[in-house]
Coordinates of C-alpha atoms in Angstrom, one line a residue:
Chain A
M1 CA -0.2 0.0 0.0
E2 CA 1.1 3.5 -0.9
K3 CA 2.7 5.6 2.0
N4 CA 0.3 8.6 3.2
M5 CA 2.7 11.5 2.0
E6 CA 2.4 13.3 5.2
E7 CA 4.1 10.2 7.0
M8 CA 7.0 10.1 4.6
S9 CA 10.6 11.1 5.6
Y10 CA 12.0 14.2 4.1
A11 CA 14.5 12.1 1.9
E12 CA 11.5 10.2 0.9
I13 CA 9.5 13.4 -0.4
W14 CA 13.1 14.6 -2.5
D15 CA 13.0 11.1 -3.8
S16 CA 9.4 11.2 -5.0
A17 CA 9.4 14.8 -6.3
K18 CA 12.7 13.6 -8.4
D19 CA 10.6 10.7 -9.8
E20 CA 8.4 12.9 -11.2
L21 CA 10.4 14.3 -13.8
I22 CA 9.5 11.5 -16.1
F23 CA 11.2 13.1 -19.3
L24 CA 14.2 12.3 -17.5
E25 CA 16.1 8.8 -17.7
P26 CA 15.9 7.3 -13.9
A27 CA 19.6 7.6 -13.6
V28 CA 19.7 11.0 -15.0
R29 CA 16.9 11.9 -12.4
D30 CA 19.4 11.0 -9.6
I31 CA 22.2 12.9 -11.0
I32 CA 20.2 15.7 -11.0
K33 CA 18.7 15.2 -7.3
D34 CA 22.2 14.5 -6.1
S35 CA 23.8 17.4 -7.9
F36 CA 21.2 19.8 -6.7
V37 CA 21.3 18.5 -3.1
F38 CA 24.9 18.9 -3.0
L39 CA 24.9 22.4 -4.9
F40 CA 22.6 23.4 -1.8
L41 CA 25.4 22.8 0.8
L42 CA 27.9 25.0 -1.4
I43 CA 25.6 28.1 -2.4
Chain B
M1 CA 34.9 25.3 -34.7
K2 CA 38.6 26.9 -36.0
K3 CA 38.3 29.7 -33.7
Y4 CA 37.8 26.9 -30.6
E5 CA 40.1 24.8 -31.9
E6 CA 42.9 27.6 -32.0
T7 CA 41.5 28.5 -28.5
K8 CA 42.2 25.0 -27.4
K9 CA 45.4 24.8 -28.9
L10 CA 46.6 27.4 -26.9
F11 CA 45.7 26.0 -23.6
D12 CA 47.3 23.0 -24.7
D13 CA 50.5 24.5 -25.2
V14 CA 50.5 26.6 -22.3
I15 CA 49.8 23.8 -19.7
T16 CA 52.5 21.1 -21.3
L17 CA 55.0 24.4 -20.7
K18 CA 55.5 25.2 -24.7
E19 CA 55.5 28.7 -25.9
P20 CA 51.9 29.5 -27.1
E21 CA 51.2 31.4 -30.0
R22 CA 50.3 34.4 -27.2
V23 CA 49.5 34.5 -23.8
P24 CA 46.0 33.1 -23.2
I25 CA 43.6 35.1 -21.3
V26 CA 40.9 33.7 -18.8
S27 CA 37.9 35.4 -17.8
N28 CA 37.6 36.0 -14.3
L29 CA 34.3 37.5 -14.3
W30 CA 31.5 36.2 -11.9
T31 CA 28.5 38.5 -11.3
W32 CA 30.1 41.4 -13.1
P33 CA 29.0 40.2 -16.7
L34 CA 25.4 40.8 -15.2
V35 CA 25.7 44.4 -13.8
W36 CA 26.7 46.5 -17.0
S37 CA 23.1 46.0 -18.1
D38 CA 21.7 49.3 -19.6
K39 CA 18.2 47.4 -20.3
Y40 CA 17.5 45.8 -17.0
P41 CA 18.0 45.8 -13.2
L42 CA 20.0 43.6 -12.0
S43 CA 17.6 41.5 -9.6
E44 CA 15.5 41.1 -12.9
I45 CA 18.3 39.5 -14.8
V46 CA 19.1 36.9 -11.9
R47 CA 15.4 36.0 -12.4
D48 CA 15.1 35.5 -16.1
N49 CA 17.0 33.2 -18.0
D50 CA 16.7 34.9 -21.5
K51 CA 18.0 38.1 -19.9
Y52 CA 20.3 36.2 -18.0
Y53 CA 21.9 35.0 -21.5
D54 CA 22.0 38.2 -23.0
E55 CA 23.7 40.1 -20.7
F56 CA 26.2 37.3 -20.0
Y57 CA 26.9 36.9 -23.8
E58 CA 27.4 40.4 -24.4
H59 CA 29.6 41.1 -21.3
V60 CA 32.0 37.8 -21.5
G61 CA 31.7 37.0 -25.0
N62 CA 32.7 40.7 -26.1
T63 CA 35.5 41.4 -23.8
G64 CA 38.1 39.6 -25.7
H65 CA 38.9 36.5 -23.1
D66 CA 40.1 33.2 -24.3
A67 CA 38.3 30.8 -21.8
Y68 CA 36.1 31.4 -18.6
I69 CA 35.2 29.4 -15.7
D70 CA 31.6 30.3 -14.4
T71 CA 28.5 30.2 -16.6
T72 CA 25.3 29.9 -14.1
T73 CA 26.8 28.5 -10.7
R74 CA 26.3 31.7 -8.8
N75 CA 23.1 33.3 -8.2
A76 CA 20.7 31.0 -9.4
M77 CA 17.6 33.2 -7.7
R78 CA 14.8 31.2 -9.8
I79 CA 15.6 27.9 -7.9
Y80 CA 16.1 29.9 -4.6
D81 CA 12.8 31.3 -5.0
A82 CA 10.8 28.4 -5.9
I83 CA 12.2 26.4 -3.1
G84 CA 11.9 29.4 -0.4
I85 CA 15.6 30.7 0.3
S86 CA 15.9 34.2 0.9
G87 CA 18.3 36.4 2.7
D88 CA 21.4 34.6 1.4
Y89 CA 21.8 37.1 -1.2
V90 CA 21.6 40.8 -0.8
I91 CA 20.8 42.5 -4.4
D92 CA 21.6 46.0 -5.0
D93 CA 20.2 47.4 -8.2
D94 CA 21.6 50.9 -8.0
K95 CA 24.9 50.1 -7.0
G96 CA 25.1 47.0 -9.3
F97 CA 26.4 44.0 -6.8
I98 CA 25.1 41.2 -5.2
N99 CA 26.4 40.4 -1.5
H100 CA 26.5 36.8 -0.2
V101 CA 25.7 36.7 3.8
E102 CA 27.9 33.9 5.5
K103 CA 25.9 31.1 6.4
V104 CA 26.3 28.6 9.6
L105 CA 24.2 25.3 8.4
L106 CA 25.8 23.2 11.1
E107 CA 26.2 23.8 15.1
S108 CA 29.1 22.8 16.8
S109 CA 26.7 20.4 19.0
E110 CA 25.4 18.5 16.0
Y111 CA 28.3 17.1 14.7
D112 CA 27.7 13.7 16.1
E113 CA 24.3 13.5 14.5
F114 CA 25.3 14.7 11.0
I115 CA 28.4 12.2 11.0
D116 CA 26.0 9.5 11.8
D117 CA 23.8 10.0 8.9
P118 CA 24.4 12.9 6.8
Q119 CA 21.7 12.5 4.2
T120 CA 19.1 12.3 6.9
F121 CA 20.5 15.4 8.8
I122 CA 20.9 17.4 5.6
Y123 CA 17.3 16.6 4.5
D124 CA 15.5 17.0 7.6
K125 CA 17.6 19.4 9.5
I126 CA 19.4 21.8 7.1
F127 CA 17.1 22.2 4.4
T128 CA 14.1 22.2 6.4
R129 CA 15.5 25.4 8.3
R130 CA 16.9 27.0 4.8
M131 CA 14.1 26.3 2.9
K132 CA 10.8 27.7 3.7
A133 CA 8.6 26.3 1.2
L134 CA 9.6 22.7 3.0
Q135 CA 8.2 23.8 6.3
G136 CA 4.7 23.6 5.3
S137 CA 3.0 20.4 4.6
K138 CA 4.6 17.6 2.8
A139 CA 2.7 17.4 0.0
E140 CA 3.6 21.5 -0.7
A141 CA 7.0 20.5 0.1
K142 CA 7.0 17.9 -2.8
E143 CA 5.7 20.1 -5.2
A144 CA 7.9 22.8 -4.1
I145 CA 10.8 20.9 -4.6
R146 CA 9.4 19.3 -7.8
I147 CA 9.4 23.3 -9.4
A148 CA 13.2 23.7 -7.9
L149 CA 14.2 20.6 -9.8
I150 CA 12.8 21.8 -12.8
E151 CA 14.4 25.6 -12.3
F152 CA 17.8 23.6 -11.7
L153 CA 17.5 22.0 -15.1
G154 CA 16.3 25.1 -16.9
T155 CA 19.9 26.7 -15.0
L156 CA 21.8 23.8 -16.7
E157 CA 20.4 24.4 -20.0
L158 CA 21.0 28.1 -19.8
G159 CA 24.6 27.2 -19.0
R160 CA 24.7 24.6 -21.8
K161 CA 23.0 27.1 -24.5
L162 CA 26.3 29.9 -23.0
E163 CA 28.9 27.1 -23.6
E164 CA 27.5 26.4 -27.1
S165 CA 27.2 30.1 -28.2
L166 CA 30.4 31.4 -26.8
A167 CA 32.6 28.6 -28.3
N168 CA 30.8 29.2 -31.8
D169 CA 30.7 32.7 -31.5
F170 CA 34.0 33.7 -30.0
G171 CA 36.1 30.6 -30.0
M172 CA 35.6 30.5 -26.3
I173 CA 36.7 27.6 -24.4
K174 CA 35.8 26.3 -20.4
A175 CA 38.4 26.2 -18.3
Y176 CA 37.5 22.9 -16.6
N177 CA 34.9 20.1 -16.7
G178 CA 34.4 18.4 -13.3
S179 CA 34.7 20.5 -10.3
L180 CA 36.0 19.7 -6.9
I181 CA 35.2 21.8 -3.8
P182 CA 37.3 20.3 -1.1
S183 CA 34.9 19.3 1.4
M184 CA 36.9 21.5 4.1
D185 CA 36.1 24.8 2.1
L186 CA 32.5 23.8 2.0
I187 CA 32.5 23.4 5.7
I188 CA 34.4 27.0 6.3
N189 CA 32.3 28.7 3.8
N190 CA 28.7 27.4 4.6
M191 CA 28.7 24.8 7.1
R192 CA 30.6 26.3 10.1
G193 CA 31.8 29.6 9.1
L194 CA 35.6 30.8 9.0
K195 CA 35.4 31.4 13.1
G196 CA 33.2 28.3 13.9
T197 CA 35.7 25.9 12.0
M198 CA 38.9 27.8 13.4
M199 CA 37.5 27.0 17.0
D200 CA 36.7 23.6 16.1
M201 CA 40.2 22.5 14.7
R202 CA 41.3 23.1 18.3
R203 CA 38.4 21.9 20.4
F204 CA 37.7 18.7 18.4
P205 CA 39.8 18.2 15.1
D206 CA 39.1 14.4 15.1
K207 CA 35.2 15.1 14.8
L208 CA 36.6 17.6 12.1
D209 CA 38.2 14.7 10.6
A210 CA 35.0 12.4 10.6
L211 CA 33.1 15.0 9.0
V212 CA 35.6 15.6 6.1
A213 CA 35.6 11.8 5.7
K214 CA 31.5 12.1 5.5
L215 CA 31.9 14.8 2.9
N216 CA 34.4 13.6 0.7
P217 CA 32.2 10.8 -1.0
M218 CA 29.0 13.6 -1.4
N219 CA 31.3 15.7 -3.3
E220 CA 32.0 13.1 -6.2
V221 CA 28.8 14.3 -7.6
F222 CA 30.5 17.2 -9.0
Y223 CA 33.6 15.5 -10.8
G224 CA 33.1 11.9 -10.4
Q225 CA 31.6 11.0 -13.9
S226 CA 33.8 13.5 -15.8
I227 CA 37.0 12.0 -14.6
S228 CA 36.2 8.3 -14.8
K229 CA 37.4 6.2 -17.3
D230 CA 34.4 5.7 -19.4
A231 CA 33.7 9.6 -19.1
P232 CA 32.2 10.6 -22.6
L233 CA 34.4 13.3 -23.9
P234 CA 32.2 16.6 -23.5
V235 CA 30.6 18.4 -26.9
Y236 CA 33.4 21.2 -26.6
P237 CA 36.9 20.0 -25.1
T238 CA 37.6 22.0 -22.0
A239 CA 41.0 23.5 -21.2
T240 CA 41.5 21.3 -18.1
G241 CA 39.6 18.0 -17.1
L242 CA 39.3 19.0 -13.4
G243 CA 38.9 22.5 -11.5
C244 CA 39.9 22.4 -7.9
S245 CA 38.6 25.6 -6.0
I246 CA 40.5 26.7 -2.8
I247 CA 37.9 29.1 -1.7
G248 CA 38.5 29.2 2.0
S249 CA 41.1 27.0 3.1
Y250 CA 43.6 29.5 2.2
L251 CA 43.2 30.9 5.6
L252 CA 44.4 27.6 7.2
N253 CA 48.1 27.4 7.9
K254 CA 50.1 24.8 6.1
K255 CA 49.9 22.4 8.8
Q256 CA 46.1 22.6 9.2
F257 CA 45.7 22.7 5.3
E258 CA 48.0 19.2 4.8
R259 CA 45.6 17.6 7.9
F260 CA 42.0 18.7 6.6
C261 CA 42.0 19.8 2.9
W262 CA 45.5 18.3 1.2
P263 CA 44.4 14.3 1.4
E264 CA 41.4 14.8 -0.3
I265 CA 42.9 17.2 -3.1
K266 CA 45.8 15.1 -3.6
R267 CA 43.6 11.8 -3.7
V268 CA 41.3 13.3 -6.4
T269 CA 43.7 14.9 -8.6
N270 CA 46.2 12.4 -8.7
L271 CA 43.2 10.0 -9.9
A272 CA 42.2 12.8 -12.6
I273 CA 45.9 13.0 -13.8
A274 CA 45.9 9.0 -14.0
Q275 CA 43.2 9.4 -16.0
G276 CA 45.0 11.7 -18.6
H277 CA 43.1 14.7 -17.4
N278 CA 44.8 18.2 -16.5
I279 CA 44.3 20.2 -13.5
Y280 CA 42.8 23.8 -13.0
M281 CA 43.6 25.2 -9.4
F282 CA 41.4 28.1 -8.8
C283 CA 43.4 29.5 -5.5
E284 CA 41.7 32.6 -3.7
G285 CA 43.5 34.8 -1.5
N286 CA 47.2 34.2 -0.9
T287 CA 48.5 30.6 -1.1
D288 CA 52.2 31.1 -1.3
H289 CA 52.6 29.3 2.1
L290 CA 51.4 26.2 0.3
Y291 CA 53.8 26.0 -2.5
D292 CA 55.8 23.0 -1.5
L293 CA 52.6 21.0 -1.6
F294 CA 51.4 22.2 -4.9
L295 CA 54.9 21.4 -6.1
Q296 CA 54.1 17.7 -5.4
F297 CA 52.1 17.8 -8.5
P298 CA 53.7 16.4 -11.9
K299 CA 55.4 18.9 -14.1
G300 CA 53.2 20.2 -17.2
R301 CA 49.9 19.2 -15.8
V302 CA 48.5 21.7 -13.6
I303 CA 47.5 25.6 -14.1
F304 CA 47.4 27.7 -10.7
Q305 CA 45.2 30.8 -10.7
F306 CA 46.6 33.0 -8.0
E307 CA 44.7 35.8 -6.6
N308 CA 46.9 37.8 -4.1
N309 CA 50.4 35.8 -4.5
D310 CA 53.0 37.9 -6.1
L311 CA 53.2 36.9 -9.8
R312 CA 56.6 37.5 -10.3
E313 CA 57.8 35.3 -7.2
A314 CA 55.5 32.7 -8.6
K315 CA 56.9 32.4 -12.1
K316 CA 60.0 31.9 -10.4
V317 CA 58.8 29.2 -8.2
F318 CA 56.9 27.2 -11.0
E319 CA 58.6 28.0 -14.3
G320 CA 59.5 24.8 -15.9
H321 CA 57.5 22.9 -13.5
N322 CA 53.4 24.2 -13.9
T323 CA 51.8 27.1 -15.2
I324 CA 50.7 30.1 -13.1
C325 CA 47.5 32.3 -14.2
G326 CA 47.1 35.9 -12.8
G327 CA 47.0 39.2 -13.7
I328 CA 45.9 42.9 -13.2
S329 CA 45.5 43.8 -9.7
S330 CA 42.3 44.9 -8.8
S331 CA 42.7 48.3 -7.5
I332 CA 44.5 49.3 -10.8
L333 CA 41.6 47.8 -12.3
S334 CA 39.3 49.7 -10.6
D335 CA 40.7 53.0 -9.7
G336 CA 42.9 53.5 -12.5
T337 CA 42.8 55.3 -15.8
V338 CA 42.3 52.6 -19.2
Q339 CA 46.4 54.1 -19.9
E340 CA 47.3 53.1 -16.4
C341 CA 45.8 49.6 -16.9
I342 CA 47.4 49.1 -20.3
D343 CA 50.9 50.1 -18.8
S344 CA 50.5 47.9 -16.1
T345 CA 49.4 44.7 -18.0
K346 CA 52.6 45.6 -20.4
A347 CA 54.6 45.5 -17.2
L348 CA 53.4 42.2 -15.8
L349 CA 53.8 40.6 -19.1
D350 CA 57.3 41.8 -19.5
D351 CA 58.1 40.3 -16.5
V352 CA 56.3 37.1 -16.5
A353 CA 55.0 36.1 -19.9
P354 CA 58.7 35.1 -21.5
G355 CA 59.1 31.6 -22.0
G356 CA 55.7 30.9 -21.7
G357 CA 54.0 29.4 -18.5
F358 CA 51.9 31.9 -17.9
I359 CA 47.9 32.7 -18.4
F360 CA 46.3 36.4 -17.9
T361 CA 43.5 36.9 -15.9
E362 CA 41.7 39.6 -13.9
G363 CA 43.6 39.6 -10.4
K364 CA 40.5 39.1 -8.4
M365 CA 36.7 37.6 -9.0
M366 CA 34.8 40.4 -10.8
S367 CA 31.3 40.6 -9.1
Y368 CA 30.7 44.7 -8.7
R369 CA 30.5 47.6 -10.9
N370 CA 33.3 49.3 -9.2
D371 CA 35.5 46.5 -9.9
G372 CA 36.3 47.9 -13.5
S373 CA 34.7 48.8 -16.5
P374 CA 33.9 47.0 -19.8
E375 CA 36.5 49.8 -21.5
K376 CA 39.2 48.9 -19.2
I377 CA 38.6 45.2 -19.7
K378 CA 38.4 45.5 -23.5
A379 CA 41.4 47.8 -23.2
V380 CA 43.7 45.3 -20.9
N381 CA 42.7 42.2 -23.0
K382 CA 43.5 43.8 -26.6
T383 CA 46.9 44.5 -25.1
V384 CA 47.4 41.3 -23.8
R385 CA 46.5 39.7 -27.5
E386 CA 48.5 42.2 -29.2
Y387 CA 51.7 42.7 -26.8
G388 CA 51.4 39.1 -25.0
R389 CA 52.3 37.6 -28.5
Y390 CA 55.4 35.1 -28.6
K391 CA 56.1 35.7 -32.0
G392 CA 56.9 39.5 -31.9
V393 CA 57.0 41.9 -29.2
I394 CA 58.0 39.6 -26.4

């Protein structure tokens, strides 16, 4: 059964938002999210 | 592509310590290209990708540089707006600047929690504190993240378009492909601040070691693919394969730098060099206390861009070893006349250009309107292109 969104952890929310970028290959989605996350530690 | 290939050859020659046709010129223009618009205020340009493209193209492409470092990695305001970050940058449209406000994203009491599970700490603590759009319901948070990721893709696309146009229209080359920001620089600049990091080095150096060790693998997202064995060649080959930016850790003494920073730099650059890539070391501030370490790099594989180092002294140290990059002092570029800028440029070229191993750039990162006018930048670069020819005047 799908987890209620409000019960999700923030890590799961980030993954869920990333998976909505369906126009990208799954591997590219991961790179984009990881780059974005690290970028926001940097800038 | 002919102009681009000529530019690439300039850099290939200078890195491998052959005398190039003339002294190459790297742009050290950061926010500066965006503050000279006669059409739009700065705050509008950094929120509109088309306007950003126009201003960057005009003020980087038309100033006579051969290479550039940055296109879009700074001031990504559309992403900030989408995710609810405000207050990290102060924009002044009238005076033409963006000021970065120092952040402390990790408190000293939180080391253990971060080290125990960095990912969870980043998502649950750092991002939710910093990104207001994540502070409501999870559904709202997810939508804000989705939009921010799409804006991020838009920023990447803007960078790609600029890269393509600067290559095709001006023969301009990017200084490097992958990018290493050492973990210690990240800690100093954004996680603990300079003061906090200095105190932590004395109070609990082992925890700082552990924090660096946790950040090291996360860092790979910016360089791992580009220096891997199977990395596809970029459409427009860059001047070097890996950039490494020392943007805070130059404030550490040599002993501190050797412990907290150098192992990561050495490991990653060795890996890149072993895969055939050359290295672009961007060294902010004064790094002459680190020359012993820098001389450990193999010959003919590295460009050192120095900001406040004495270039004449640096040329003596690195001659026949690796290439140095530096240039006109910020005070002359800011306050001098056009003629004084030209005279200063010629004097520098007389002293450091002979024999090759030298790249010209603006002496400091150009971010403010007061850093120098387009007229001066163009006059200086024209001087380097003419006076800096190896077959001729020098």
